[in-house]
CSV table of C-alpha atoms in Angstrom, one decimal:
chain,number,residue,atom,x,y,z
S,1,MET,CA,114.7,-95.9,117.9
S,2,GLY,CA,113.0,-92.7,116.7
S,3,ALA,CA,109.3,-92.6,116.3
S,4,ASP,CA,109.6,-92.2,112.5
S,5,LYS,CA,111.8,-95.3,112.4
S,6,GLU,CA,109.6,-97.6,114.5
S,7,ILE,CA,107.8,-100.3,112.4
S,8,ILE,CA,104.3,-101.3,113.3
S,9,VAL,CA,103.0,-104.8,112.3
S,10,ALA,CA,99.4,-106.0,112.2
S,11,LEU,CA,97.7,-109.2,111.4
S,12,GLU,CA,94.2,-109.9,110.1
S,13,PHE,CA,92.6,-113.4,110.3
S,14,GLY,CA,90.3,-113.6,107.3
S,15,THR,CA,88.3,-116.5,105.7
S,16,SER,CA,90.2,-116.2,102.4
S,17,ALA,CA,93.7,-115.5,103.9
S,18,ILE,CA,95.8,-114.4,106.8
S,19,ARG,CA,97.2,-111.0,106.0
S,20,GLY,CA,100.1,-109.1,107.5
S,21,ILE,CA,101.1,-105.5,107.1
S,22,ALA,CA,104.2,-103.5,108.2
S,23,GLY,CA,104.4,-99.8,108.2
S,24,ARG,CA,105.4,-96.7,110.1
S,25,LYS,CA,103.9,-93.4,111.3
S,26,LYS,CA,105.9,-90.5,109.9
S,27,THR,CA,106.6,-87.4,111.9
S,28,ASP,CA,104.2,-85.4,109.6
S,29,GLY,CA,101.3,-87.8,110.7
S,30,THR,CA,101.1,-89.8,107.4
S,31,ILE,CA,101.2,-93.6,107.3
S,32,GLN,CA,103.8,-95.3,105.2
S,33,VAL,CA,103.1,-98.9,104.2
S,34,LEU,CA,106.3,-100.8,103.9
S,35,GLY,CA,105.0,-104.3,103.1
S,36,ILE,CA,101.9,-106.4,102.8
S,37,GLU,CA,101.9,-110.2,102.7
S,38,GLN,CA,99.2,-112.9,102.8
S,39,GLU,CA,98.9,-116.6,103.1
S,40,ARG,CA,95.9,-118.6,101.9
S,41,THR,CA,94.4,-120.5,104.9
S,42,HIS,CA,92.7,-123.4,103.1
S,43,GLU,CA,89.8,-123.5,105.5
S,44,ALA,CA,92.0,-123.2,108.6
S,45,VAL,CA,90.1,-120.0,109.4
S,46,GLN,CA,86.4,-119.9,108.7
S,47,ARG,CA,84.4,-116.7,109.3
S,48,GLY,CA,87.1,-115.3,111.5
S,49,ILE,CA,87.3,-118.4,113.7
S,50,ILE,CA,90.4,-120.5,113.8
S,51,TYR,CA,89.6,-124.2,113.2
S,52,ASN,CA,93.1,-125.6,112.6
S,53,ILE,CA,95.7,-124.5,115.1
S,54,ASP,CA,98.8,-125.9,113.3
S,55,LYS,CA,98.0,-124.6,109.8
S,56,THR,CA,97.1,-121.2,111.1
S,57,THR,CA,100.3,-121.0,113.1
S,58,GLN,CA,102.3,-121.9,110.0
S,59,ALA,CA,100.4,-119.3,108.0
S,60,ILE,CA,101.3,-116.6,110.6
S,61,THR,CA,104.9,-117.7,110.5
S,62,ASN,CA,105.0,-117.6,106.7
S,63,VAL,CA,103.5,-114.1,106.4
S,64,LEU,CA,105.8,-112.6,109.0
S,65,ASN,CA,108.9,-114.4,107.6
S,66,ARG,CA,108.2,-112.9,104.2
S,67,LEU,CA,107.9,-109.4,105.7
S,68,ASN,CA,111.1,-110.0,107.6
S,69,ASP,CA,112.9,-111.0,104.4
S,70,HIS,CA,111.5,-108.2,102.4
S,71,LEU,CA,112.3,-105.5,104.9
S,72,GLY,CA,115.4,-106.9,106.5
S,73,ILE,CA,113.9,-106.8,110.0
S,74,ARG,CA,113.0,-109.3,112.7
S,75,ILE,CA,109.4,-109.0,113.9
S,76,ASN,CA,108.8,-110.1,117.5
S,77,ARG,CA,105.4,-108.7,118.1
S,78,ALA,CA,102.2,-107.7,116.2
S,79,TYR,CA,98.9,-106.1,116.6
S,80,VAL,CA,95.9,-108.5,116.0
S,81,GLY,CA,92.5,-107.7,114.7
S,82,ILE,CA,89.6,-109.8,116.0
S,83,GLY,CA,86.3,-110.4,114.2
S,84,GLY,CA,84.3,-113.5,113.4
S,85,GLN,CA,80.9,-115.0,113.4
S,86,SER,CA,80.4,-115.0,117.2
S,87,LEU,CA,81.3,-111.3,117.6
S,88,HIS,CA,78.3,-109.2,118.6
S,89,THR,CA,77.0,-106.6,121.1
S,90,VAL,CA,74.8,-107.1,124.1
S,91,GLY,CA,73.3,-104.2,126.0
S,92,ASN,CA,73.6,-104.2,129.8
S,93,PHE,CA,72.2,-101.9,132.6
S,94,ILE,CA,73.7,-101.3,136.0
S,95,SER,CA,71.7,-99.2,138.6
S,96,ARG,CA,72.5,-97.6,141.9
S,97,GLU,CA,70.1,-96.1,144.4
S,98,PHE,CA,71.2,-93.9,147.4
S,99,GLN,CA,69.4,-93.0,150.6
S,100,ALA,CA,70.1,-89.3,150.0
S,101,LYS,CA,71.3,-87.3,147.1
S,102,VAL,CA,75.0,-87.7,146.4
S,103,LYS,CA,77.4,-86.1,143.8
S,104,ILE,CA,78.4,-88.5,141.0
S,105,THR,CA,82.1,-89.0,141.2
S,106,PRO,CA,84.7,-90.6,138.8
S,107,GLU,CA,85.1,-93.4,141.4
S,108,LEU,CA,81.4,-94.2,141.3
S,109,ILE,CA,81.4,-94.3,137.5
S,110,ASP,CA,84.5,-96.6,137.6
S,111,ASN,CA,82.6,-98.9,140.1
S,112,LEU,CA,79.7,-99.1,137.7
S,113,LYS,CA,82.0,-100.0,134.8
S,114,ASP,CA,83.7,-102.7,137.0
S,115,ASN,CA,80.3,-104.2,137.8
S,116,ASN,CA,79.5,-104.3,134.1
S,117,ARG,CA,82.8,-105.9,133.3
S,118,ALA,CA,82.1,-108.6,135.8
S,119,THR,CA,79.0,-109.7,133.8
S,120,GLN,CA,79.2,-113.4,132.9
S,121,TYR,CA,78.1,-114.8,129.5
S,122,THR,CA,77.9,-118.5,128.8
S,123,ALA,CA,81.1,-119.7,127.0
S,124,SER,CA,81.8,-116.1,126.0
S,125,GLN,CA,83.6,-113.1,127.3
S,126,ILE,CA,83.5,-109.3,127.1
S,127,LEU,CA,86.2,-108.0,124.7
S,128,GLU,CA,85.4,-104.4,124.9
S,129,VAL,CA,82.8,-102.1,126.5
S,130,VAL,CA,81.2,-99.0,124.9
S,131,PRO,CA,79.6,-96.8,127.6
S,132,GLN,CA,76.3,-95.4,126.3
S,133,GLU,CA,74.2,-93.0,128.4
S,134,TYR,CA,73.6,-92.5,132.1
S,135,VAL,CA,69.9,-92.0,133.1
S,136,ILE,CA,69.5,-89.7,136.0
S,137,GLY,CA,65.8,-89.1,136.9
S,138,THR,CA,64.2,-88.4,133.5
S,139,ARG,CA,67.4,-87.1,131.9
S,140,SER,CA,69.8,-89.1,129.8
S,141,VAL,CA,73.4,-87.7,129.9
S,142,VAL,CA,76.7,-88.9,128.5
S,143,ASP,CA,78.9,-87.4,131.3
S,144,PRO,CA,77.1,-87.5,134.7
S,145,ILE,CA,80.1,-86.6,136.9
S,146,GLY,CA,79.3,-83.7,139.2
S,147,ILE,CA,75.5,-84.2,139.1
S,148,GLN,CA,73.6,-84.6,142.3
S,149,THR,CA,71.2,-87.5,142.4
S,150,ASP,CA,69.7,-90.3,144.5
S,151,GLN,CA,69.6,-92.8,141.6
S,152,ILE,CA,71.6,-93.5,138.5
S,153,GLU,CA,71.2,-96.1,135.8
S,154,SER,CA,74.2,-96.7,133.5
S,155,HIS,CA,73.8,-98.2,130.0
S,156,PHE,CA,76.7,-100.2,128.5
S,157,LEU,CA,77.1,-101.9,125.2
S,158,ASN,CA,79.3,-105.0,125.6
S,159,ILE,CA,81.2,-106.4,122.7
S,160,VAL,CA,81.1,-110.1,123.3
S,161,ALA,CA,82.6,-113.2,121.5
S,162,LYS,CA,83.0,-116.9,122.2
S,163,ASN,CA,85.9,-117.7,124.4
S,164,VAL,CA,87.5,-119.9,121.7
S,165,LEU,CA,87.7,-117.0,119.3
S,166,LEU,CA,90.3,-115.2,121.4
S,167,GLU,CA,91.9,-118.2,123.0
S,168,ASN,CA,92.8,-119.8,119.6
S,169,ILE,CA,94.3,-116.6,118.3
S,170,GLN,CA,96.4,-116.3,121.5
S,171,ARG,CA,97.4,-119.9,121.1
S,172,CYS,CA,98.6,-119.6,117.5
S,173,MET,CA,100.6,-116.4,118.3
S,174,ARG,CA,102.4,-118.1,121.2
S,175,MET,CA,103.2,-121.1,119.0
S,176,ALA,CA,104.6,-118.7,116.3
S,177,ASN,CA,106.7,-117.1,119.0
S,178,ILE,CA,105.1,-113.7,118.3
S,179,GLU,CA,104.0,-111.4,121.2
S,180,ILE,CA,100.6,-109.8,120.8
S,181,ALA,CA,101.2,-106.0,121.1
S,182,ASP,CA,97.4,-105.4,121.5
S,183,ILE,CA,94.1,-106.8,120.2
S,184,PHE,CA,91.7,-104.6,118.4
S,185,ILE,CA,88.0,-105.2,117.5
S,186,SER,CA,88.4,-105.1,113.7
S,187,PRO,CA,85.1,-103.6,112.7
S,188,VAL,CA,85.4,-100.9,115.5
S,189,ALA,CA,89.0,-100.1,114.4
S,190,LEU,CA,87.8,-99.9,110.8
S,191,ALA,CA,84.9,-97.6,111.6
S,192,ASP,CA,87.2,-95.3,113.7
S,193,VAL,CA,89.2,-94.4,110.6
S,194,LEU,CA,86.7,-95.0,107.8
S,195,LEU,CA,83.7,-93.0,109.1
S,196,SER,CA,83.7,-89.3,109.6
S,197,ASP,CA,82.7,-87.6,112.9
S,198,SER,CA,79.7,-86.2,111.0
S,199,GLU,CA,78.6,-89.6,109.8
S,200,LYS,CA,78.8,-91.1,113.3
S,201,ARG,CA,77.1,-88.1,114.9
S,202,SER,CA,74.2,-88.0,112.4
S,203,GLY,CA,73.8,-91.8,112.3
S,204,CYS,CA,75.0,-94.4,109.9
S,205,ALA,CA,75.4,-98.1,109.3
S,206,MET,CA,78.8,-99.4,108.2
S,207,VAL,CA,78.6,-102.7,106.3
S,208,ASP,CA,81.8,-104.6,105.7
S,209,PHE,CA,81.3,-107.3,103.0
S,210,GLY,CA,83.9,-110.0,103.6
S,211,ALA,CA,84.6,-113.4,102.1
S,212,GLY,CA,83.1,-115.4,104.9
S,213,THR,CA,81.0,-112.8,106.9
S,214,THR,CA,79.2,-109.5,106.5
S,215,THR,CA,79.7,-107.2,109.5
S,216,VAL,CA,77.2,-104.5,110.4
S,217,ALA,CA,78.2,-101.6,112.8
S,218,VAL,CA,75.6,-99.0,113.6
S,219,TYR,CA,76.5,-95.5,115.0
S,220,THR,CA,74.3,-92.7,116.3
S,221,ALA,CA,75.3,-89.7,118.3
S,222,ASN,CA,79.0,-90.5,118.0
S,223,LEU,CA,78.6,-93.9,119.7
S,224,LEU,CA,78.5,-97.5,118.6
S,225,ARG,CA,75.0,-98.7,119.1
S,226,HIS,CA,74.9,-102.2,117.5
S,227,LEU,CA,77.4,-104.7,116.1
S,228,ALA,CA,76.5,-108.0,114.4
S,229,VAL,CA,78.3,-110.4,112.2
S,230,ILE,CA,76.2,-112.2,109.6
S,231,PRO,CA,77.7,-115.6,108.7
S,232,LEU,CA,77.4,-115.1,104.9
S,233,GLY,CA,79.8,-113.4,102.5
S,234,GLY,CA,81.3,-113.4,99.1
S,235,ASN,CA,82.3,-117.0,99.4
S,236,SER,CA,78.7,-118.0,99.9
S,237,ILE,CA,78.0,-116.6,96.4
S,238,THR,CA,80.9,-118.4,94.9
S,239,ASN,CA,79.9,-121.7,96.6
S,240,ASP,CA,76.4,-121.3,95.1
S,241,ILE,CA,77.8,-120.9,91.6
S,242,ALA,CA,80.1,-123.9,92.1
S,243,ALA,CA,77.4,-126.1,93.4
S,244,ASP,CA,74.8,-125.1,90.8
S,245,GLN,CA,77.2,-125.5,87.8
S,246,GLN,CA,79.2,-128.4,89.2
S,247,MET,CA,82.6,-126.6,88.9
S,248,ASP,CA,85.5,-126.0,91.3
S,249,PHE,CA,85.6,-122.9,93.6
S,250,GLU,CA,88.3,-121.1,91.6
S,251,GLU,CA,86.4,-121.2,88.3
S,252,ALA,CA,83.2,-120.0,90.1
S,253,GLU,CA,85.1,-117.2,91.7
S,254,THR,CA,86.5,-116.1,88.4
S,255,LEU,CA,83.0,-116.1,86.9
S,256,LYS,CA,81.6,-114.0,89.8
S,257,ARG,CA,84.4,-111.4,89.5
S,258,LYS,CA,84.2,-111.1,85.7
S,259,TYR,CA,80.5,-111.3,85.0
S,260,GLY,CA,78.8,-110.9,88.4
S,261,VAL,CA,76.2,-108.2,89.1
S,262,ALA,CA,74.6,-107.7,92.5
S,263,PHE,CA,71.2,-106.6,91.2
S,264,VAL,CA,69.4,-107.0,87.9
S,265,ALA,CA,66.0,-105.4,87.5
S,266,ALA,CA,65.0,-107.6,84.6
S,267,GLU,CA,66.4,-110.5,82.6
S,268,SER,CA,68.1,-109.8,79.3
S,269,ASP,CA,66.3,-110.7,76.2
S,270,ASN,CA,69.6,-111.5,74.5
S,271,PRO,CA,71.8,-112.8,77.3
S,272,LEU,CA,75.5,-113.4,76.9
S,273,MET,CA,76.5,-117.1,76.8
S,274,ILE,CA,79.6,-117.7,78.9
S,275,SER,CA,82.0,-120.5,78.1
S,276,ILE,CA,82.7,-122.7,81.2
S,277,SER,CA,84.5,-125.9,81.9
S,278,ASN,CA,83.8,-129.2,80.2
S,279,ASP,CA,82.8,-127.5,76.9
S,280,ARG,CA,79.7,-126.1,78.5
S,281,THR,CA,78.0,-122.7,78.3
S,282,LEU,CA,76.2,-120.7,81.0
S,283,SER,CA,73.6,-118.1,80.3
S,284,GLU,CA,74.3,-114.6,81.8
S,285,ASN,CA,70.7,-114.6,83.1
S,286,GLU,CA,71.3,-117.9,84.9
S,287,LEU,CA,74.5,-116.6,86.6
S,288,GLN,CA,72.7,-113.4,87.7
S,289,TYR,CA,69.9,-115.5,89.2
S,290,ILE,CA,72.3,-117.4,91.4
S,291,ILE,CA,74.2,-114.3,92.5
S,292,GLY,CA,71.1,-112.2,93.0
S,293,SER,CA,69.4,-114.7,95.2
S,294,ARG,CA,72.3,-114.9,97.6
S,295,GLU,CA,72.9,-111.1,97.6
S,296,GLU,CA,69.2,-110.6,98.4
S,297,GLU,CA,69.5,-112.9,101.4
S,298,ILE,CA,72.6,-111.1,102.7
S,299,ILE,CA,71.0,-107.7,102.2
S,300,ARG,CA,67.8,-108.7,104.0
S,301,ASN,CA,69.9,-109.9,106.9
S,302,ILE,CA,71.6,-106.5,107.0
S,303,LEU,CA,68.1,-104.8,107.0
S,304,ASN,CA,67.1,-107.1,109.9
S,305,GLN,CA,70.1,-105.7,111.9
S,306,ILE,CA,69.6,-102.0,111.1
S,307,ASP,CA,65.8,-101.8,110.9
S,308,GLN,CA,65.4,-100.7,114.5
S,309,PHE,CA,67.7,-97.7,113.8
S,310,ASN,CA,66.3,-96.8,110.4
S,311,GLU,CA,64.9,-93.4,111.4
S,312,LYS,CA,68.2,-92.4,113.0
S,313,LEU,CA,70.5,-93.2,110.1
S,314,LEU,CA,70.6,-89.8,108.5
S,315,SER,CA,73.9,-90.5,106.8
S,316,GLY,CA,72.6,-93.8,105.5
S,317,ILE,CA,74.5,-97.0,104.7
S,318,ILE,CA,78.2,-97.0,104.0
S,319,ILE,CA,79.6,-100.1,102.4
S,320,THR,CA,83.2,-101.4,102.3
S,321,GLY,CA,85.1,-104.7,102.0
S,322,GLY,CA,86.3,-107.0,99.2
S,323,ALA,CA,82.9,-108.6,98.5
S,324,ALA,CA,81.4,-105.1,98.1
S,325,GLN,CA,83.4,-104.7,94.9
S,326,ILE,CA,80.8,-106.7,92.8
S,327,LYS,CA,79.1,-104.5,90.3
S,328,ASP,CA,75.9,-102.6,91.3
S,329,MET,CA,76.1,-103.5,95.0
S,330,PRO,CA,74.8,-100.0,96.1
S,331,GLU,CA,71.8,-100.4,93.7
S,332,ALA,CA,71.0,-103.8,95.2
S,333,ILE,CA,71.1,-102.4,98.7
S,334,LYS,CA,68.9,-99.4,97.7
S,335,HIS,CA,66.4,-101.8,96.2
S,336,PHE,CA,65.9,-104.2,99.1
S,337,THR,CA,66.3,-101.7,102.0
S,338,LYS,CA,64.3,-98.9,100.3
S,339,SER,CA,67.0,-96.5,101.3
S,340,GLN,CA,68.5,-94.1,98.8
S,341,LYS,CA,71.3,-93.1,101.2
S,342,VAL,CA,73.8,-95.8,100.2
S,343,LYS,CA,77.4,-95.1,99.3
S,344,THR,CA,80.7,-96.9,98.9
S,345,ALA,CA,83.4,-95.8,101.4
S,346,LYS,CA,86.6,-94.4,99.9
S,347,SER,CA,89.4,-96.9,100.3
S,348,LEU,CA,92.0,-96.1,103.0
S,349,ILE,CA,94.8,-97.0,100.6
S,350,THR,CA,94.3,-93.6,99.0
S,351,ASN,CA,95.2,-91.9,102.3
S,352,VAL,CA,98.5,-93.6,102.9
S,353,GLU,CA,102.0,-93.5,101.3
S,354,VAL,CA,102.8,-96.8,99.7
S,355,THR,CA,106.5,-97.8,99.4
S,356,PRO,CA,107.5,-98.6,95.8
S,357,GLY,CA,107.2,-102.4,95.2
S,358,VAL,CA,104.2,-102.8,97.5
S,359,PRO,CA,101.0,-103.5,95.5
S,360,SER,CA,98.7,-100.5,95.8
S,361,THR,CA,95.9,-102.1,93.8
S,362,LEU,CA,94.8,-104.6,96.5
S,363,THR,CA,91.2,-104.5,97.4
S,364,GLY,CA,89.6,-105.4,100.7
S,365,ILE,CA,92.5,-104.4,102.8
S,366,ASP,CA,91.0,-101.4,104.6
S,367,THR,CA,90.6,-103.4,107.9
S,368,LEU,CA,94.3,-104.3,107.7
S,369,LEU,CA,95.2,-100.6,107.1
S,370,ALA,CA,93.0,-99.6,110.0
S,371,LEU,CA,94.8,-102.0,112.4
S,372,LEU,CA,98.1,-100.5,111.3
S,373,MET,CA,96.8,-97.0,111.9
S,374,HIS,CA,95.8,-97.9,115.5
S,375,GLY,CA,99.2,-99.4,116.3
S,376,GLU,CA,101.6,-97.4,118.5
S,377,VAL,CA,104.6,-99.4,119.5
S,378,ASN,CA,107.6,-100.8,117.6
S,379,CYS,CA,107.1,-104.4,116.6
S,380,THR,CA,110.6,-105.3,115.6
S,381,ALA,CA,113.7,-106.3,117.6
S,382,GLU,CA,116.1,-103.5,118.2
S,383,GLU,CA,119.1,-105.5,117.0
S,384,GLU,CA,119.9,-106.5,113.4
S,385,ALA,CA,117.8,-109.3,112.1
S,386,GLU,CA,119.7,-112.5,112.2
S,387,ALA,CA,119.5,-115.1,109.5
S,388,GLU,CA,117.9,-118.1,111.1
S,389,GLU,CA,117.7,-121.2,109.0
S,390,GLU,CA,116.2,-123.4,111.7
S,391,THR,CA,112.4,-123.9,111.5
S,392,VAL,CA,110.6,-125.1,114.5
S,393,ALA,CA,107.6,-127.3,113.8
S,394,PRO,CA,104.5,-126.2,115.7
S,395,THR,CA,103.5,-128.5,118.5
S,396,VAL,CA,100.5,-128.7,120.7
S,397,ASP,CA,101.3,-129.4,124.3
S,398,GLU,CA,97.8,-129.0,125.7
S,399,PRO,CA,94.2,-129.6,124.5
S,400,VAL,CA,92.8,-126.9,122.3
S,401,GLU,CA,89.1,-126.4,121.8
S,402,GLU,CA,88.4,-126.8,118.1
S,403,PRO,CA,85.1,-125.2,117.2
S,404,THR,CA,82.7,-127.1,114.9
S,405,LEU,CA,82.0,-125.7,111.5
S,406,PRO,CA,78.8,-123.8,111.3
S,407,GLU,CA,75.8,-125.6,110.0
S,408,THR,CA,74.1,-124.6,106.7
S,409,PRO,CA,71.0,-122.5,107.5
S,410,THR,CA,67.7,-124.1,106.9
S,411,GLU,CA,65.0,-123.2,104.4
S,412,PRO,CA,62.5,-120.5,105.4
S,413,ASP,CA,58.9,-121.2,106.0
S,414,ASP,CA,57.6,-118.1,104.3
S,415,LYS,CA,59.5,-117.5,101.1
S,416,PRO,CA,59.3,-114.1,99.4
S,417,LYS,CA,57.6,-114.0,96.0
S,418,GLY,CA,59.7,-113.1,93.0
S,419,PRO,CA,62.0,-114.4,90.2
S,420,ASN,CA,65.0,-115.2,92.4
S,421,ARG,CA,65.6,-118.8,93.3
S,422,TRP,CA,64.6,-118.8,96.9
S,423,ASN,CA,63.8,-122.5,96.7
S,424,ARG,CA,67.5,-123.3,96.4
S,425,PHE,CA,69.3,-120.4,98.1
S,426,THR,CA,67.3,-118.4,100.7
S,427,LYS,CA,67.8,-119.3,104.4
S,428,VAL,CA,65.9,-118.3,107.5
S,429,TRP,CA,67.3,-114.8,108.3
S,430,ASN,CA,66.8,-114.9,112.1
S,431,SER,CA,68.1,-118.4,112.5
S,432,LEU,CA,71.6,-117.2,111.5
S,433,PHE,CA,72.0,-115.7,115.0
S,434,THR,CA,70.6,-118.5,117.2
S,435,GLU,CA,74.1,-119.4,118.5
S,436,GLU,CA,74.2,-115.9,120.1
S,437,ASN,CA,70.9,-116.2,121.9
S,438,ASP,CA,72.3,-118.2,124.8
S,439,GLU,CA,74.4,-115.3,125.8
S,440,GLN,CA,71.6,-112.8,126.2
């Protein structure tokens, strides 16, 4: 099959839905999107972590079957993006001392990398390694090969996640009879295609606002320096509205999308009164209080992650993701981070060719597009797709570790002063990451 005929398929496991995309890389280098499908997960996946094996397997099957039917193909493998609450980076240092000066060789560097890969983390594993610098004497270099020295210290940034994160994805793909072509770290794949070389070189923080999580990736000098996943996202805001106004999630989501604003400097003297369920009305000021409180919490968590790099982020903060679509999000970030260098990333959908019939107005699919762009191999069977009526029900033939749902963060001891309702909505920022501390 010619390269321009090969179809690449990728899957993203999100809190709101499992999404699948099929496309091809054309000979002129452009990406052609052939189909996009999604299946609501109904809490089977929370913050990137699979909690229900059978429902997730069925969702994968449904998504790929619809792509098969739409394109007249038979998908037998797919690329998978991995994200989720436990995904984060841990710095590691490996040193070597020699009795006399030696020349640094590729074999020595490979040995240092192997030693780093062997590092053990409790109930977690290294998914990917980003080499940082090598310290030789008082000098820090990126490429030490050929240098004479009697001592070398290598700095690595390990991307780590709970074992269950990867294991459950692999389990579901096996049960769906789909081979994994490769696994990509979703935020890294997104940054590779969303950020320019200039932005990575001069320093920037990419913030991906998702439904269940908010992911922060910091780059300086062309290297990933920090990655963290905050367990709060757009759904946190929707749940706050639903709880405060005693309404269902769908109505709260509609209110957020239609009237929501991330930041309001002052209350309106003549607020709009919004009609809601059960013949009630909701003041626009009341709605913005709810939304603004949670947005402030999320942004302060972002600031907590990037503060140590603040002086190095010459290209500022670059935001993306479906939950970043709420009105005035850049203004909210500028206000709470005191940074004026905040911009919304241009959607990748504008840089690809979309086949007629595929919705091109979808938001929050940049990660899915990034996974597609990273794919290389054909993901369909060579032979003609066969009509298969038989559906095999998923079965579990061995115990599967089911993670427990994350606990609601506790109230902070020192609450910021201001009009926002911290009494009801603000959580301890640093406590969100306690589950990662056991790995460091």
